[in-house]
PDB file of C-alpha atoms in Angstrom:
ATOM      1  CA  MET V 230      50.496 -39.256 -48.548  1.00 91.00           C
ATOM      2  CA  LYS V 231      53.171 -38.913 -51.224  1.00 94.00           C
ATOM      3  CA  ILE V 232      52.645 -39.817 -54.871  1.00 94.00           C
ATOM      4  CA  ARG V 233      55.516 -42.314 -54.744  1.00 95.00           C
ATOM      5  CA  ASP V 234      53.425 -44.331 -52.258  1.00 95.00           C
ATOM      6  CA  LEU V 235      50.666 -44.934 -54.838  1.00 94.00           C
ATOM      7  CA  MET V 236      52.266 -44.679 -58.282  1.00 95.00           C
ATOM      8  CA  SER V 237      52.994 -47.599 -60.556  1.00 94.00           C
ATOM      9  CA  ALA V 238      56.695 -48.018 -61.251  1.00 94.00           C
ATOM     10  CA  PRO V 239      58.733 -48.331 -63.266  1.00 93.00           C
ATOM     11  CA  ALA V 240      57.065 -46.328 -65.999  1.00 91.00           C
ATOM     12  CA  ARG V 241      57.244 -47.624 -69.530  1.00 95.00           C
ATOM     13  CA  SER V 242      57.889 -44.831 -72.010  1.00 96.00           C
ATOM     14  CA  VAL V 243      58.353 -44.153 -75.707  1.00 97.00           C
ATOM     15  CA  ARG V 244      60.226 -41.624 -77.800  1.00 97.00           C
ATOM     16  CA  ALA V 245      58.655 -39.407 -80.440  1.00 96.00           C
ATOM     17  CA  ASP V 246      60.374 -41.296 -83.275  1.00 97.00           C
ATOM     18  CA  ASP V 247      59.197 -44.748 -82.120  1.00 97.00           C
ATOM     19  CA  SER V 248      56.584 -46.490 -84.249  1.00 96.00           C
ATOM     20  CA  LEU V 249      52.988 -46.755 -83.097  1.00 96.00           C
ATOM     21  CA  ALA V 250      53.437 -50.529 -83.417  1.00 96.00           C
ATOM     22  CA  HIS V 251      56.123 -50.378 -80.712  1.00 97.00           C
ATOM     23  CA  ALA V 252      53.844 -48.284 -78.512  1.00 97.00           C
ATOM     24  CA  ALA V 253      50.906 -50.663 -79.056  1.00 96.00           C
ATOM     25  CA  GLN V 254      53.105 -53.594 -78.032  1.00 96.00           C
ATOM     26  CA  LEU V 255      54.051 -51.782 -74.808  1.00 96.00           C
ATOM     27  CA  PHE V 256      50.369 -51.045 -74.069  1.00 95.00           C
ATOM     28  CA  TRP V 257      49.591 -54.747 -74.491  1.00 95.00           C
ATOM     29  CA  ASP V 258      52.630 -56.154 -72.678  1.00 95.00           C
ATOM     30  CA  HIS V 259      52.307 -53.874 -69.649  1.00 94.00           C
ATOM     31  CA  ASP V 260      48.498 -53.507 -69.460  1.00 92.00           C
ATOM     32  CA  CYS V 261      48.626 -49.724 -69.505  1.00 92.00           C
ATOM     33  CA  GLY V 262      46.711 -47.000 -71.326  1.00 93.00           C
ATOM     34  CA  MET V 263      49.219 -44.119 -71.323  1.00 95.00           C
ATOM     35  CA  LEU V 264      52.903 -43.940 -72.092  1.00 96.00           C
ATOM     36  CA  PRO V 265      54.960 -40.861 -71.312  1.00 96.00           C
ATOM     37  CA  VAL V 266      56.842 -39.649 -74.377  1.00 97.00           C
ATOM     38  CA  VAL V 267      60.358 -38.790 -73.243  1.00 96.00           C
ATOM     39  CA  ASP V 268      63.343 -36.946 -74.667  1.00 95.00           C
ATOM     40  CA  ASP V 269      66.855 -38.396 -74.790  1.00 95.00           C
ATOM     41  CA  ASP V 270      67.347 -37.556 -71.098  1.00 95.00           C
ATOM     42  CA  GLY V 271      64.164 -39.370 -69.977  1.00 95.00           C
ATOM     43  CA  ARG V 272      62.214 -36.172 -69.323  1.00 96.00           C
ATOM     44  CA  PRO V 273      58.542 -36.105 -70.388  1.00 96.00           C
ATOM     45  CA  ILE V 274      57.713 -34.018 -73.451  1.00 95.00           C
ATOM     46  CA  ALA V 275      54.243 -35.407 -74.189  1.00 95.00           C
ATOM     47  CA  ALA V 276      51.887 -38.304 -73.525  1.00 95.00           C
ATOM     48  CA  LEU V 277      50.522 -41.044 -75.756  1.00 96.00           C
ATOM     49  CA  THR V 278      47.329 -42.929 -74.958  1.00 94.00           C
ATOM     50  CA  ASP V 279      45.978 -46.106 -76.468  1.00 94.00           C
ATOM     51  CA  ARG V 280      43.152 -43.972 -77.851  1.00 93.00           C
ATOM     52  CA  ASP V 281      45.677 -41.625 -79.494  1.00 93.00           C
ATOM     53  CA  VAL V 282      47.124 -44.625 -81.330  1.00 94.00           C
ATOM     54  CA  CYS V 283      43.716 -45.878 -82.465  1.00 93.00           C
ATOM     55  CA  ILE V 284      42.308 -42.543 -83.610  1.00 92.00           C
ATOM     56  CA  GLY V 285      45.635 -41.399 -85.047  1.00 91.00           C
ATOM     57  CA  ALA V 286      46.057 -44.508 -87.186  1.00 91.00           C
ATOM     58  CA  TRP V 287      42.426 -44.430 -88.281  1.00 92.00           C
ATOM     59  CA  SER V 288      42.432 -40.750 -89.218  1.00 91.00           C
ATOM     60  CA  ARG V 289      45.690 -41.023 -91.158  1.00 91.00           C
ATOM     61  CA  GLY V 290      44.906 -44.353 -92.793  1.00 88.00           C
ATOM     62  CA  GLY V 291      48.395 -45.636 -92.079  1.00 85.00           C
ATOM     63  CA  SER V 292      49.775 -48.770 -90.525  1.00 91.00           C
ATOM     64  CA  LEU V 293      51.017 -48.769 -86.958  1.00 93.00           C
ATOM     65  CA  GLU V 294      54.455 -49.680 -88.281  1.00 93.00           C
ATOM     66  CA  SER V 295      54.613 -46.683 -90.638  1.00 94.00           C
ATOM     67  CA  LEU V 296      53.278 -44.067 -88.206  1.00 95.00           C
ATOM     68  CA  ARG V 297      55.422 -42.487 -85.484  1.00 96.00           C
ATOM     69  CA  VAL V 298      54.501 -41.570 -81.933  1.00 96.00           C
ATOM     70  CA  ALA V 299      55.073 -37.914 -82.910  1.00 95.00           C
ATOM     71  CA  ASP V 300      52.199 -38.225 -85.405  1.00 93.00           C
ATOM     72  CA  THR V 301      49.573 -38.714 -82.686  1.00 92.00           C
ATOM     73  CA  MET V 302      51.014 -37.778 -79.269  1.00 92.00           C
ATOM     74  CA  SER V 303      49.645 -34.929 -77.222  1.00 87.00           C
ATOM     75  CA  ARG V 304      51.648 -31.721 -77.213  1.00 82.00           C
ATOM     76  CA  GLY V 305      53.106 -30.732 -73.887  1.00 82.00           C
ATOM     77  CA  ALA V 306      53.339 -32.781 -70.747  1.00 87.00           C
ATOM     78  CA  VAL V 307      51.492 -32.461 -67.461  1.00 93.00           C
ATOM     79  CA  SER V 308      53.331 -34.255 -64.690  1.00 94.00           C
ATOM     80  CA  VAL V 309      53.883 -34.318 -60.936  1.00 95.00           C
ATOM     81  CA  ARG V 310      56.899 -35.046 -58.759  1.00 96.00           C
ATOM     82  CA  ASP V 311      57.165 -38.300 -56.850  1.00 96.00           C
ATOM     83  CA  ASP V 312      57.578 -36.360 -53.594  1.00 96.00           C
ATOM     84  CA  ASP V 313      54.442 -34.236 -54.181  1.00 95.00           C
ATOM     85  CA  ASP V 314      51.396 -34.846 -52.033  1.00 93.00           C
ATOM     86  CA  VAL V 315      48.685 -36.951 -53.651  1.00 94.00           C
ATOM     87  CA  GLN V 316      46.373 -33.924 -53.467  1.00 93.00           C
ATOM     88  CA  ARG V 317      48.612 -32.159 -56.001  1.00 95.00           C
ATOM     89  CA  ALA V 318      48.099 -35.043 -58.423  1.00 94.00           C
ATOM     90  CA  VAL V 319      44.336 -35.066 -57.823  1.00 93.00           C
ATOM     91  CA  GLN V 320      44.209 -31.331 -58.561  1.00 93.00           C
ATOM     92  CA  ARG V 321      46.245 -31.669 -61.781  1.00 94.00           C
ATOM     93  CA  MET V 322      44.358 -34.742 -62.962  1.00 91.00           C
ATOM     94  CA  SER V 323      41.009 -33.033 -62.354  1.00 92.00           C
ATOM     95  CA  GLU V 324      42.061 -29.716 -63.880  1.00 91.00           C
ATOM     96  CA  HIS V 325      43.418 -31.311 -67.057  1.00 91.00           C
ATOM     97  CA  GLN V 326      40.881 -34.190 -67.229  1.00 90.00           C
ATOM     98  CA  LEU V 327      43.613 -36.824 -67.025  1.00 92.00           C
ATOM     99  CA  ARG V 328      43.135 -40.435 -65.991  1.00 93.00           C
ATOM    100  CA  ARG V 329      46.889 -41.021 -65.900  1.00 93.00           C
ATOM    101  CA  LEU V 330      49.744 -38.746 -64.981  1.00 94.00           C
ATOM    102  CA  PRO V 331      53.492 -39.158 -65.528  1.00 96.00           C
ATOM    103  CA  VAL V 332      55.496 -38.900 -62.305  1.00 97.00           C
ATOM    104  CA  VAL V 333      59.012 -37.449 -62.371  1.00 97.00           C
ATOM    105  CA  ASP V 334      61.875 -37.601 -59.900  1.00 96.00           C
ATOM    106  CA  ALA V 335      63.966 -34.701 -58.569  1.00 96.00           C
ATOM    107  CA  ASP V 336      65.911 -34.642 -61.855  1.00 96.00           C
ATOM    108  CA  GLY V 337      62.712 -34.347 -63.916  1.00 96.00           C
ATOM    109  CA  LYS V 338      63.001 -37.880 -65.314  1.00 97.00           C
ATOM    110  CA  VAL V 339      59.975 -40.148 -65.550  1.00 96.00           C
ATOM    111  CA  CYS V 340      59.978 -42.630 -62.672  1.00 97.00           C
ATOM    112  CA  GLY V 341      56.357 -43.767 -62.581  1.00 96.00           C
ATOM    113  CA  VAL V 342      52.726 -43.159 -63.500  1.00 96.00           C
ATOM    114  CA  LEU V 343      49.857 -42.321 -61.178  1.00 95.00           C
ATOM    115  CA  SER V 344      46.509 -43.452 -62.537  1.00 93.00           C
ATOM    116  CA  LEU V 345      42.888 -43.181 -61.569  1.00 91.00           C
ATOM    117  CA  ASN V 346      43.129 -46.947 -61.014  1.00 91.00           C
ATOM    118  CA  ASP V 347      45.882 -46.396 -58.419  1.00 92.00           C
ATOM    119  CA  LEU V 348      43.663 -43.889 -56.585  1.00 92.00           C
ATOM    120  CA  ALA V 349      40.591 -46.142 -56.758  1.00 91.00           C
ATOM    121  CA  LEU V 350      42.424 -49.206 -55.440  1.00 91.00           C
ATOM    122  CA  ALA V 351      43.956 -47.179 -52.588  1.00 91.00           C
ATOM    123  CA  GLY V 352      40.463 -45.826 -51.934  1.00 90.00           C
ATOM    124  CA  GLU V 353      39.403 -49.297 -50.783  1.00 88.00           C
ATOM    125  CA  ARG V 354      41.594 -48.710 -47.707  1.00 92.00           C
ATOM    126  CA  ASP V 355      41.288 -44.938 -47.327  1.00 88.00           C
ATOM    127  CA  ALA V 356      38.008 -42.996 -47.588  1.00 89.00           C
ATOM    128  CA  ARG V 357      39.779 -39.761 -48.541  1.00 88.00           C
ATOM    129  CA  LEU V 358      41.482 -41.446 -51.486  1.00 85.00           C
ATOM    130  CA  ALA V 359      38.136 -42.922 -52.520  1.00 85.00           C
ATOM    131  CA  ARG V 360      36.705 -39.375 -52.633  1.00 87.00           C
ATOM    132  CA  ASP V 361      39.781 -38.229 -54.567  1.00 85.00           C
ATOM    133  CA  ALA V 362      39.296 -41.001 -57.117  1.00 86.00           C
ATOM    134  CA  GLN V 363      35.642 -40.024 -57.516  1.00 88.00           C
ATOM    135  CA  LYS V 364      36.654 -36.376 -58.014  1.00 88.00           C
ATOM    136  CA  VAL V 365      39.113 -37.290 -60.777  1.00 86.00           C
ATOM    137  CA  LEU V 366      36.597 -39.635 -62.405  1.00 89.00           C
ATOM    138  CA  ALA V 367      33.917 -36.930 -62.417  1.00 87.00           C
ATOM    139  CA  ALA V 368      36.345 -34.418 -63.926  1.00 89.00           C
ATOM    140  CA  THR V 369      37.491 -36.789 -66.661  1.00 86.00           C
ATOM    141  CA  CYS V 370      33.897 -37.660 -67.549  1.00 88.00           C
ATOM    142  CA  ARG V 371      32.909 -34.040 -68.244  1.00 85.00           C
ATOM    143  CA  HIS V 372      32.212 -33.526 -71.922  1.00 80.00           C
ATOM    144  CA  ARG V 373      34.335 -31.038 -73.763  1.00 70.00           C
ATOM    145  CA  GLY V 374      32.547 -28.328 -75.695  1.00 65.00           C
ATOM    146  CA  PRO V 375      32.628 -28.016 -79.495  1.00 61.00           C
ATOM    147  CA  SER V 376      35.452 -25.487 -79.368  1.00 51.00           C
ATOM    148  CA  GLU V 377      37.618 -27.962 -77.489  1.00 51.00           C
ATOM    149  CA  ALA V 378      36.759 -31.056 -79.516  1.00 48.00           C
ATOM    150  CA  GLY V 379      37.009 -29.506 -82.981  1.00 43.00           C
ATOM    151  CA  ALA V 380      34.468 -29.584 -85.773  1.00 37.00           C
ATOM    152  CA  ASN V 381      33.550 -33.031 -87.055  1.00 34.00           C
ATOM    153  CA  THR V 382      34.278 -32.342 -90.714  1.00 28.00           C
ATOM    154  CA  PRO V 383      36.910 -33.774 -93.036  1.00 29.00           C
ATOM    155  CA  THR V 384      38.545 -30.385 -93.547  1.00 29.00           C
ATOM    156  CA  ASN V 385      38.695 -29.368 -89.892  1.00 27.00           C
ATOM    157  CA  THR V 386      39.032 -32.477 -87.775  1.00 29.00           C
ATOM    158  CA  THR V 387      41.082 -32.282 -84.616  1.00 29.00           C
ATOM    159  CA  VAL V 388      42.477 -35.419 -83.053  1.00 32.00           C
ATOM    160  CA  ALA V 389      42.028 -34.954 -79.319  1.00 32.00           C
ATOM    161  CA  ALA V 390      43.937 -36.862 -76.681  1.00 34.00           C
ATOM    162  CA  ALA V 391      41.014 -38.131 -74.633  1.00 33.00           C
ATOM    163  CA  SER V 392      43.013 -38.410 -71.471  1.00 34.00           C
ATOM    164  CA  THR V 393      44.426 -34.916 -71.762  1.00 35.00           C
ATOM    165  CA  GLY V 394      41.796 -32.740 -73.378  1.00 39.00           C
ATOM    166  CA  ARG V 395      44.665 -31.311 -75.453  1.00 38.00           C
ATOM    167  CA  THR V 396      44.779 -31.589 -79.198  1.00 40.00           C
ATOM    168  CA  SER V 397      47.540 -32.687 -81.480  1.00 41.00           C
ATOM    169  CA  GLY V 398      46.504 -30.255 -84.206  1.00 41.00           C
ATOM    170  CA  PRO V 399      44.347 -30.136 -87.298  1.00 40.00           C
ATOM    171  CA  VAL V 400      44.253 -33.318 -89.308  1.00 42.00           C
ATOM    172  CA  THR V 401      42.563 -34.123 -92.573  1.00 42.00           C
ATOM    173  CA  PRO V 402      41.479 -37.733 -92.110  1.00 43.00           C
ATOM    174  CA  LYS V 403      41.522 -40.248 -94.907  1.00 47.00           C
ATOM    175  CA  ARG V 404      38.249 -41.593 -93.531  1.00 48.00           C
ATOM    176  CA  VAL V 405      35.387 -39.348 -92.537  1.00 44.00           C
ATOM    177  CA  PRO V 406      33.621 -40.370 -89.311  1.00 45.00           C
ATOM    178  CA  PRO V 407      29.860 -40.841 -89.559  1.00 44.00           C
ATOM    179  CA  GLU V 408      27.757 -38.077 -88.076  1.00 45.00           C
ATOM    180  CA  ARG V 409      26.635 -38.803 -84.544  1.00 39.00           C
ATOM    181  CA  ALA V 410      22.918 -38.995 -83.944  1.00 36.00           C
TER     182      ALA V 410
END
């Protein structure tokens, strides 16, 4: 089965210089949790999750209107082609601990998003896709180690994109999170 057969389309996207308020409005209006960040040609350069917006705004103490997508987006983009087999997406999602994956066309432009939800819903009709959805879910639920998550201190806090496992770099938060028990 091809990715184009399962993906959600069209994909909503943002640009690095868009405000987080704009991104939050798109999350709300389109009931999605990840927006591909695209360049001027519509090619993915990063990803932004609803969690990135929340943690980014909290750690910087700024308003969604004043902060830019570039302030909190992941660095780098993991994507698949719309004509790839679904197994390619399952492998990439599992490997990178992603719940959502931008899908690009033959020109490298974002044309859709494949999500764990898409796999799970298709799994109601196809046992193999149900197993694939479970595989991705298990991979995304694995806890990252301390070296991946960053130290939980005000001088060395790393904002991690939960859906990607990648980090957007060291950040000194305005608010210090409470220690976890």
